[in-house]
Each structure stands twice: as C-alpha cells, then as structure tokens.
mmCIF file with all atom_site columns, C-alpha atoms in Angstrom:
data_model
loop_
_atom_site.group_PDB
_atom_site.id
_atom_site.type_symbol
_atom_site.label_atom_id
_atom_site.label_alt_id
_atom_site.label_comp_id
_atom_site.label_asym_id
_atom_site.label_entity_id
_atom_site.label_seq_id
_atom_site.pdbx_PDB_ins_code
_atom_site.Cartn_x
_atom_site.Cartn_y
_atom_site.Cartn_z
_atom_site.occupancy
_atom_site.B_iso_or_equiv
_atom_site.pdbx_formal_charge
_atom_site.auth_seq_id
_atom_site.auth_comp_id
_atom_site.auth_asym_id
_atom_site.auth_atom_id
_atom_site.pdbx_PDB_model_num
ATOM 1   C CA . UNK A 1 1   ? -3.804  4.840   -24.952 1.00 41.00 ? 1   UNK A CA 1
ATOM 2   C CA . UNK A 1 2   ? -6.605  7.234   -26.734 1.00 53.00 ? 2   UNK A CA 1
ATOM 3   C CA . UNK A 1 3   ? -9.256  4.060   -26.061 1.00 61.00 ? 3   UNK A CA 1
ATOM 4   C CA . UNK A 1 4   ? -9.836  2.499   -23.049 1.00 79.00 ? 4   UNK A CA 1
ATOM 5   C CA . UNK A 1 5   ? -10.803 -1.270  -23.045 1.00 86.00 ? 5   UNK A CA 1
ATOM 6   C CA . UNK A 1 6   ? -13.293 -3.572  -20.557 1.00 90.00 ? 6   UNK A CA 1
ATOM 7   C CA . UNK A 1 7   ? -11.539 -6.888  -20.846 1.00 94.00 ? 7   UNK A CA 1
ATOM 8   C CA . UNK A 1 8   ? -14.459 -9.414  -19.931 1.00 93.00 ? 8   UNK A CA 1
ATOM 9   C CA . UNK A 1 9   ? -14.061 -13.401 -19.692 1.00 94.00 ? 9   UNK A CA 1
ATOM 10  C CA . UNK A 1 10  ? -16.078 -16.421 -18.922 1.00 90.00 ? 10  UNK A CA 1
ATOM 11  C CA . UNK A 1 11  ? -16.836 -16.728 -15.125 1.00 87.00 ? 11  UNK A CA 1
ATOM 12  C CA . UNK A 1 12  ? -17.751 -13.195 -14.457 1.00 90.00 ? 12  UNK A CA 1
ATOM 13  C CA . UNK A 1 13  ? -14.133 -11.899 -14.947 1.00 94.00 ? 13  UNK A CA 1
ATOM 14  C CA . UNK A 1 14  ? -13.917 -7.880  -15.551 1.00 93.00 ? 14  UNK A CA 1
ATOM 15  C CA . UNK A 1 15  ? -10.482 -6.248  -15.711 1.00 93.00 ? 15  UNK A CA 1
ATOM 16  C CA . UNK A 1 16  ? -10.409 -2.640  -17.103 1.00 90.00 ? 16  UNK A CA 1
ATOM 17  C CA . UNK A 1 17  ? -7.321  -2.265  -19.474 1.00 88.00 ? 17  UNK A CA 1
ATOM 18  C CA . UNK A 1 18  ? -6.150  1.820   -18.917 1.00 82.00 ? 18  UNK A CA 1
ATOM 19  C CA . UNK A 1 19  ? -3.084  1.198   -21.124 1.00 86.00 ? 19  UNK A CA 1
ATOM 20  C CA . UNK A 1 20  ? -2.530  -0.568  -24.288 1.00 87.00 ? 20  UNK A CA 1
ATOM 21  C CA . UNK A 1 21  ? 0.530   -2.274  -23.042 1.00 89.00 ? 21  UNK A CA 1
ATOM 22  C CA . UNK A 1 22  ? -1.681  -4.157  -20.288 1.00 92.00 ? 22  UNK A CA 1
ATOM 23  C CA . UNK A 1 23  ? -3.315  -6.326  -22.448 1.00 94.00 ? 23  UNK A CA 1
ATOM 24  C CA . UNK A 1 24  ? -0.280  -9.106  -23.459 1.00 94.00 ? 24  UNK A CA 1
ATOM 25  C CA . UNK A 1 25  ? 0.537   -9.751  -19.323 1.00 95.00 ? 25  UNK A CA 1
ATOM 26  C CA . UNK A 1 26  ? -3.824  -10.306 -19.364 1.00 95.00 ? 26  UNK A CA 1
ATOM 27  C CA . UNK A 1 27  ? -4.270  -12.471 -22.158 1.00 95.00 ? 27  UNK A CA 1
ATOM 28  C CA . UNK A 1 28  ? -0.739  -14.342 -20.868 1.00 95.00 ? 28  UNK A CA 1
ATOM 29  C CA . UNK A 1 29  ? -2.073  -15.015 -17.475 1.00 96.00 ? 29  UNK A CA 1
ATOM 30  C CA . UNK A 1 30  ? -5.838  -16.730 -18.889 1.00 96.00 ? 30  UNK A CA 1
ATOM 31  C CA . UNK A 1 31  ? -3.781  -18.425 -21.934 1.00 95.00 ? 31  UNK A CA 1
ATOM 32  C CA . UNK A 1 32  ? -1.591  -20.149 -19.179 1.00 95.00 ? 32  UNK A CA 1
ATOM 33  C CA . UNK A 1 33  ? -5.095  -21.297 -17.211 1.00 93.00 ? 33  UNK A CA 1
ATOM 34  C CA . UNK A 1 34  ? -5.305  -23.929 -20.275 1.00 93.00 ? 34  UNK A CA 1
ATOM 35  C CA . UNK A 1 35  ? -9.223  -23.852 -20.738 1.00 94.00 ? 35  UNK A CA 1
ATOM 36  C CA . UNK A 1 36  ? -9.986  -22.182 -23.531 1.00 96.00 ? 36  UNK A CA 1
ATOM 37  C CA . UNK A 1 37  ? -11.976 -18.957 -23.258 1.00 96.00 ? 37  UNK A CA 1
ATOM 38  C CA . UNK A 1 38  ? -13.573 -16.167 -25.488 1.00 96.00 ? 38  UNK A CA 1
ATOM 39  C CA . UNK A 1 39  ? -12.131 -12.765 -24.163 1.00 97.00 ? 39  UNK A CA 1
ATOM 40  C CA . UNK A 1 40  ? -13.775 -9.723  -24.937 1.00 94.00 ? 40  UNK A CA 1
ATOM 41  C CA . UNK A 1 41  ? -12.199 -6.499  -25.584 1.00 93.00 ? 41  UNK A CA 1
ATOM 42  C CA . UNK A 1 42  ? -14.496 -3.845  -25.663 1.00 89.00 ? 42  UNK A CA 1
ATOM 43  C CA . UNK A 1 43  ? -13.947 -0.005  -26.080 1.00 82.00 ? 43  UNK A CA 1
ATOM 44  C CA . UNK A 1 44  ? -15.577 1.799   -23.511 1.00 75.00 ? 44  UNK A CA 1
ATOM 45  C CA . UNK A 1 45  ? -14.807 5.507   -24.754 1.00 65.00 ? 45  UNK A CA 1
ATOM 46  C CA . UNK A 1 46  ? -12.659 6.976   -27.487 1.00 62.00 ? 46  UNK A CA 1
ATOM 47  C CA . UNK A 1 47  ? -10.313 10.248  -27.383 1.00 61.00 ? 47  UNK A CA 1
ATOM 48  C CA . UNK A 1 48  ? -13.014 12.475  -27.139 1.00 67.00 ? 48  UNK A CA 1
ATOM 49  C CA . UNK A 1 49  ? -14.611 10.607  -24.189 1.00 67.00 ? 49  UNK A CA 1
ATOM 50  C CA . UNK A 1 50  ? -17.651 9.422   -26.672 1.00 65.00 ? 50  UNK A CA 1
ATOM 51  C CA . UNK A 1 51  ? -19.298 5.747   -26.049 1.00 68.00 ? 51  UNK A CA 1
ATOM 52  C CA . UNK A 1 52  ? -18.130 3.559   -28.460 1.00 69.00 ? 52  UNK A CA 1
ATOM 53  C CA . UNK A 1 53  ? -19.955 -0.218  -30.027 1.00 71.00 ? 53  UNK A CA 1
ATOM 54  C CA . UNK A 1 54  ? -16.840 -2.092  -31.172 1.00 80.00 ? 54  UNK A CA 1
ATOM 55  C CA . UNK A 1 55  ? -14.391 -4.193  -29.516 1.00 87.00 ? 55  UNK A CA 1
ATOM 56  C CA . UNK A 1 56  ? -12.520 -7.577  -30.107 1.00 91.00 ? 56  UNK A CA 1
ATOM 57  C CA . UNK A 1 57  ? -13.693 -11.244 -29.638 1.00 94.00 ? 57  UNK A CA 1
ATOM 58  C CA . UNK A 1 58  ? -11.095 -13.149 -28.765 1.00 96.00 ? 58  UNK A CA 1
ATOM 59  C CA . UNK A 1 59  ? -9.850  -17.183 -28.967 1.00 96.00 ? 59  UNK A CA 1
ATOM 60  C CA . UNK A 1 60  ? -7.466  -17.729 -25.866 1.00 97.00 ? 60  UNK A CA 1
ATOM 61  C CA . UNK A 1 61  ? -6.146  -20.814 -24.090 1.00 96.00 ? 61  UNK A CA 1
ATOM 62  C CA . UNK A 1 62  ? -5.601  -23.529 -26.390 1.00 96.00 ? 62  UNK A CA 1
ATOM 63  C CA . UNK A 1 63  ? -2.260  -24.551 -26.620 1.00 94.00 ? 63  UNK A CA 1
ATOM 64  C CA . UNK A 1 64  ? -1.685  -23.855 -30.449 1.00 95.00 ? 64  UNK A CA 1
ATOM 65  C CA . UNK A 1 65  ? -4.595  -21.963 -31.745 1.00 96.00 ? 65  UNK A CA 1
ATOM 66  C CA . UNK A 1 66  ? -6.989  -19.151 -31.185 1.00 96.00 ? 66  UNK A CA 1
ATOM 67  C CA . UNK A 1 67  ? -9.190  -16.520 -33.154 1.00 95.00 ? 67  UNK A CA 1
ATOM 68  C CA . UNK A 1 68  ? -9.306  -13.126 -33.254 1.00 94.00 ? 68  UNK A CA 1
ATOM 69  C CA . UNK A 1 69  ? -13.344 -11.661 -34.240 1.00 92.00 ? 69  UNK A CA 1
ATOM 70  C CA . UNK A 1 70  ? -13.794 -7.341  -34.471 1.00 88.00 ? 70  UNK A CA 1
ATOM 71  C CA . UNK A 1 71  ? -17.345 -6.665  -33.749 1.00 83.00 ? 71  UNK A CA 1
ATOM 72  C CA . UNK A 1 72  ? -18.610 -2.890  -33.860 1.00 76.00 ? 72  UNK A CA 1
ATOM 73  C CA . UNK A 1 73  ? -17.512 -1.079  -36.596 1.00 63.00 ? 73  UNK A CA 1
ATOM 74  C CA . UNK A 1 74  ? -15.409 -1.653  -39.152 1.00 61.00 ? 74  UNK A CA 1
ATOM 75  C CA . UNK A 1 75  ? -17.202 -5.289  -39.423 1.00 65.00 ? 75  UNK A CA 1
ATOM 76  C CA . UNK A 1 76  ? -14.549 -8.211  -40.469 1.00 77.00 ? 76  UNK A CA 1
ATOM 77  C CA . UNK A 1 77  ? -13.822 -11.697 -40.766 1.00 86.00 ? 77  UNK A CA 1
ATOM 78  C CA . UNK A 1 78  ? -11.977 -13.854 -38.224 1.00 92.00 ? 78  UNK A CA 1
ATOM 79  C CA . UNK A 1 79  ? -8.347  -13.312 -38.549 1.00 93.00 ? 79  UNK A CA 1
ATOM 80  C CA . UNK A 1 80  ? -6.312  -15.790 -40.726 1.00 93.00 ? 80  UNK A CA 1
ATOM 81  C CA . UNK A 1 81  ? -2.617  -16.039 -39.996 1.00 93.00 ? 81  UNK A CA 1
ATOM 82  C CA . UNK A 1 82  ? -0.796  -16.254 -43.599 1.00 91.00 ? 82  UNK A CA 1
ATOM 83  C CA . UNK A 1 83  ? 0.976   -19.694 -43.711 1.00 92.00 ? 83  UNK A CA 1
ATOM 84  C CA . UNK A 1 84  ? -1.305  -20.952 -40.654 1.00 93.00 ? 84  UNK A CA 1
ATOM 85  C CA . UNK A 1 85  ? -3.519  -23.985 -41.856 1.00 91.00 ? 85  UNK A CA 1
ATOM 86  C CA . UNK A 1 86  ? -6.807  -25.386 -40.644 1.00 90.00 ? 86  UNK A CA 1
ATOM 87  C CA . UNK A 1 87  ? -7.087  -26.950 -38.009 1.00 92.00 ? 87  UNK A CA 1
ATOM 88  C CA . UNK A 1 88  ? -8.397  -30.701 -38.299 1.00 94.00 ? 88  UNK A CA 1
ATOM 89  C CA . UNK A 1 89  ? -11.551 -30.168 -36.041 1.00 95.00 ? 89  UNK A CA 1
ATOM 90  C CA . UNK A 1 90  ? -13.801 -27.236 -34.224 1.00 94.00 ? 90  UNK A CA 1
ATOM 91  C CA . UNK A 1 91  ? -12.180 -26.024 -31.070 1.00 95.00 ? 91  UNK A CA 1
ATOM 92  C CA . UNK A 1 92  ? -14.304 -25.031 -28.147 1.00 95.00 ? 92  UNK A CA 1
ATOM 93  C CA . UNK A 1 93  ? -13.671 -22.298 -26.577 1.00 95.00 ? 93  UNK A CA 1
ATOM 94  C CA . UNK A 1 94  ? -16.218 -21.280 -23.611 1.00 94.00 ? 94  UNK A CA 1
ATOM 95  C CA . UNK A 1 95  ? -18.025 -17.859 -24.205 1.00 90.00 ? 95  UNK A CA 1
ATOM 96  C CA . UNK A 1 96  ? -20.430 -16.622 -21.329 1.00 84.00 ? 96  UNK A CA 1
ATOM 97  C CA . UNK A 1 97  ? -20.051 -20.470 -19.843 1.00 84.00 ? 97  UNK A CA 1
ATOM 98  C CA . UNK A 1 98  ? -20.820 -21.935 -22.847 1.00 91.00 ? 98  UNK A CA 1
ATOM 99  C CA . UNK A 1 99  ? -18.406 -24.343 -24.674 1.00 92.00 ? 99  UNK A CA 1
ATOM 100 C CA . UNK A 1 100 ? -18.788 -23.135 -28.209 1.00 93.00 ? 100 UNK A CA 1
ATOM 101 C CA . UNK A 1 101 ? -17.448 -24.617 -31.048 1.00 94.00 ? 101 UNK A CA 1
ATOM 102 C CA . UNK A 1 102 ? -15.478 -22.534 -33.542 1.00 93.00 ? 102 UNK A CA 1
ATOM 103 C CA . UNK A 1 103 ? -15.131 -23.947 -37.087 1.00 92.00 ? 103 UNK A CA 1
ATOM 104 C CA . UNK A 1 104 ? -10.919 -24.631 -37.861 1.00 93.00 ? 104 UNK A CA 1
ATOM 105 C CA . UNK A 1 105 ? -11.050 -21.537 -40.664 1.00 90.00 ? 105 UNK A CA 1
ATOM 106 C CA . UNK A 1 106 ? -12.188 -19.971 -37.503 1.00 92.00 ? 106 UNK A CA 1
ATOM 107 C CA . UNK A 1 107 ? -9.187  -20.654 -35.421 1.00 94.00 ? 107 UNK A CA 1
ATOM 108 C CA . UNK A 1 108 ? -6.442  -19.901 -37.899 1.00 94.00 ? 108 UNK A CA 1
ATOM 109 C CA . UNK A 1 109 ? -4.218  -18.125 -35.501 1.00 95.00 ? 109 UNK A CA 1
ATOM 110 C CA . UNK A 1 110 ? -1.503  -18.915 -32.984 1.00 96.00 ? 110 UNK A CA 1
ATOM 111 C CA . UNK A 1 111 ? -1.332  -17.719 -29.633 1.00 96.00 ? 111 UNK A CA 1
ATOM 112 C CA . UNK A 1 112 ? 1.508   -15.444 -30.082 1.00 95.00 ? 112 UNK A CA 1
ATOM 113 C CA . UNK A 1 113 ? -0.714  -14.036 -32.843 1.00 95.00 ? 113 UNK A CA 1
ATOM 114 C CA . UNK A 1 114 ? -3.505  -13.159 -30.893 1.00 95.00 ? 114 UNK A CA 1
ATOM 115 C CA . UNK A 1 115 ? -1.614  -11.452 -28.135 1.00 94.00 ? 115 UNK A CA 1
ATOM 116 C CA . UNK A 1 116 ? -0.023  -9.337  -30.786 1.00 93.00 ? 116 UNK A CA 1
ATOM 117 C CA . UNK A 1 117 ? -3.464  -8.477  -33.032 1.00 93.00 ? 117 UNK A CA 1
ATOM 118 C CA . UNK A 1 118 ? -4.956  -7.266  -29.193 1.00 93.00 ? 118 UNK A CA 1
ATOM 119 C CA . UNK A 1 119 ? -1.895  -4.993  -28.353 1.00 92.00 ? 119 UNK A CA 1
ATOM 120 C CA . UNK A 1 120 ? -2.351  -3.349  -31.672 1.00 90.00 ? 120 UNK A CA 1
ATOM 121 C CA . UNK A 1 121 ? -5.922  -3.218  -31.557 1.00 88.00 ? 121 UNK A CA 1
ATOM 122 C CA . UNK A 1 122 ? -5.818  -1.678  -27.606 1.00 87.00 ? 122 UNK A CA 1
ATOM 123 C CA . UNK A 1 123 ? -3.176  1.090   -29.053 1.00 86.00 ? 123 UNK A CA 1
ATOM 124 C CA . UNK A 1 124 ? -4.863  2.066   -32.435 1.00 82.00 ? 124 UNK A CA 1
ATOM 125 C CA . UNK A 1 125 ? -8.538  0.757   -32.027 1.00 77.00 ? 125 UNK A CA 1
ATOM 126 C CA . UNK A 1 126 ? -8.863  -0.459  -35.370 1.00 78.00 ? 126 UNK A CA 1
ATOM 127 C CA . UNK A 1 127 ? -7.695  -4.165  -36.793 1.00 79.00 ? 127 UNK A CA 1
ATOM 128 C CA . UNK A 1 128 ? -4.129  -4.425  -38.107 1.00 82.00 ? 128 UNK A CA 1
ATOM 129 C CA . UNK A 1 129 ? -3.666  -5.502  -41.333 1.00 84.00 ? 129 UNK A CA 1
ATOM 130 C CA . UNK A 1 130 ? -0.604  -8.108  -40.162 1.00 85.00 ? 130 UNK A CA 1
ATOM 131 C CA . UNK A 1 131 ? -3.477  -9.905  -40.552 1.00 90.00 ? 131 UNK A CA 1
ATOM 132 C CA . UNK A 1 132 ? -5.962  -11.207 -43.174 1.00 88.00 ? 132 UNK A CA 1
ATOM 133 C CA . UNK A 1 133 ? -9.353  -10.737 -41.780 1.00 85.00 ? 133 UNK A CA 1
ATOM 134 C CA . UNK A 1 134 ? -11.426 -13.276 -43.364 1.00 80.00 ? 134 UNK A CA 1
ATOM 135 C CA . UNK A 1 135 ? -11.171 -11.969 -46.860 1.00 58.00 ? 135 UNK A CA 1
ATOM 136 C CA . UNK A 1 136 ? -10.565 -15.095 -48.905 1.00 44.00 ? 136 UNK A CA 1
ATOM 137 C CA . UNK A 1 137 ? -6.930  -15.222 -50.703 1.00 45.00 ? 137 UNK A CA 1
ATOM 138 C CA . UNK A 1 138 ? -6.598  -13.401 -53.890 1.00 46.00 ? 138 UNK A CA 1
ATOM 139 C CA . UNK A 1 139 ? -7.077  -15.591 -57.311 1.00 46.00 ? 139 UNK A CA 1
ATOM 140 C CA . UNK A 1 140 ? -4.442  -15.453 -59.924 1.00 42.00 ? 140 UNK A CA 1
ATOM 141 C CA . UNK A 1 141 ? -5.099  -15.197 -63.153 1.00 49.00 ? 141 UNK A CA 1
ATOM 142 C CA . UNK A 1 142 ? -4.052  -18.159 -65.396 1.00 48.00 ? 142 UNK A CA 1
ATOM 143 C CA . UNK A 1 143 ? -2.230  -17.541 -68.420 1.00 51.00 ? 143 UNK A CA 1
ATOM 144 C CA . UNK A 1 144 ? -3.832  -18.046 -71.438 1.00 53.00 ? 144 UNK A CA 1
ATOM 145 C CA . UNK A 1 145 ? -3.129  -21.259 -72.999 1.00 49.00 ? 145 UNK A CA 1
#
C-alpha cells in the first residue's frame, strides 16, 4: 500500500491500517458489533512520506445501509449505489459519541458496498468511480414533440 491509513471509531478506537487488504476484516468486525458507527479513514502519509488532509468518512453497522463521505481533497458527495433507493428515514450512526442523523440520500449504500469503496480507497487513495459520488443522475433530453 503507497498510503497508510489511521482507522479511528467512536469510543476512542485507533487501529493503524499498514496494508490495504486490512481494512475489509476491520470494517467486518465493527459492522458485526450492530451499533452503527462513523469510521474514519484517514491518510497519514503518501508514497513520498508527505502528510496528507484527506481520508474517508464512513457509515458502518446498520444492517442494510451505510455511507461512504471523502473529505480532504478531491471534495465529493456521499456515495450513491446505482439501483440503491432511499431509505424511508435518517439513520443514526454515532460519530465521536454522538448519535448523528444522516439524511436517507445520505445512506444510499449497502454494507458490502462500503467495505468494497474502503479497500479501493486504502489501495489507490482516491474515490472509485464504482460509485456515484453525490453528483445528481444525468437528465435526458426529451425529444422534441
């Protein structure tokens, strides 16, 4: 892995991530707590061994849904799963021992689909584009009439 990643969770939970691969068994072993939690992935140093402001908020716990949030540079939306809809109410998910509500465009990703967007953000430090990331779907044009 050229980045390495501080994996950070409510209660004080810290757990350095030295290889890519290491983050599905981590995000596996809070989503099967069952209280819903932001995770933080954030990039400590890049290949060059430079300090680096970006990282990954994540949605993890609920049974069915999460979210997936860059932060740093390049600046997106939340993820959206294509074919995933709403969900019918805010989810809480607890961020620095907070519950926090997250809106249901906000949590328009499955659990599966977070665990995949974080191994391919931990190996390539950018956001995959498997992915819409909060750009809204494009119109079609109507024909004319």
């Amino acid at each position: 892995m050229s980045v390495q990643y501080l994996a950070t969770w409510a209660g004080g939970h810290r757990y350095d991530l030295d290889r890519a691969e290491d983050v599905v068994p981590l995000l596996v072993s809070i989503h099967e707590c069952h209280k819903p939690v932001v995770v933080t992935l954030e990039a400590r140093v890049d290949a060059c061994g430079l300090r680096v402001t970006r990282g990954l908020h994540l949605g993890v716990g609920h049974e069915k849904r999460g979210f997936a949030f860059p932060y740093g540079c390049p600046a997106t939306g939340y993820a959206i799963q294509r074919g995933v809809r709403p969900w019918h109410r805010d989810l809480r998910f607890c961020f620095d021992g907070t519950p926090t509500p997250f809106h249901p465009a906000e949590t328009r990703i499955t659990p599966e689909q977070v665990w995949a967007l974080a191994l391919s953000y931990t190996a390539t430090g950018r956001p995959t584009e498997a992915v819409d990331w909060g750009r809204p779907p494009t119109r079609r044009k109507r024909p004319a009439a």
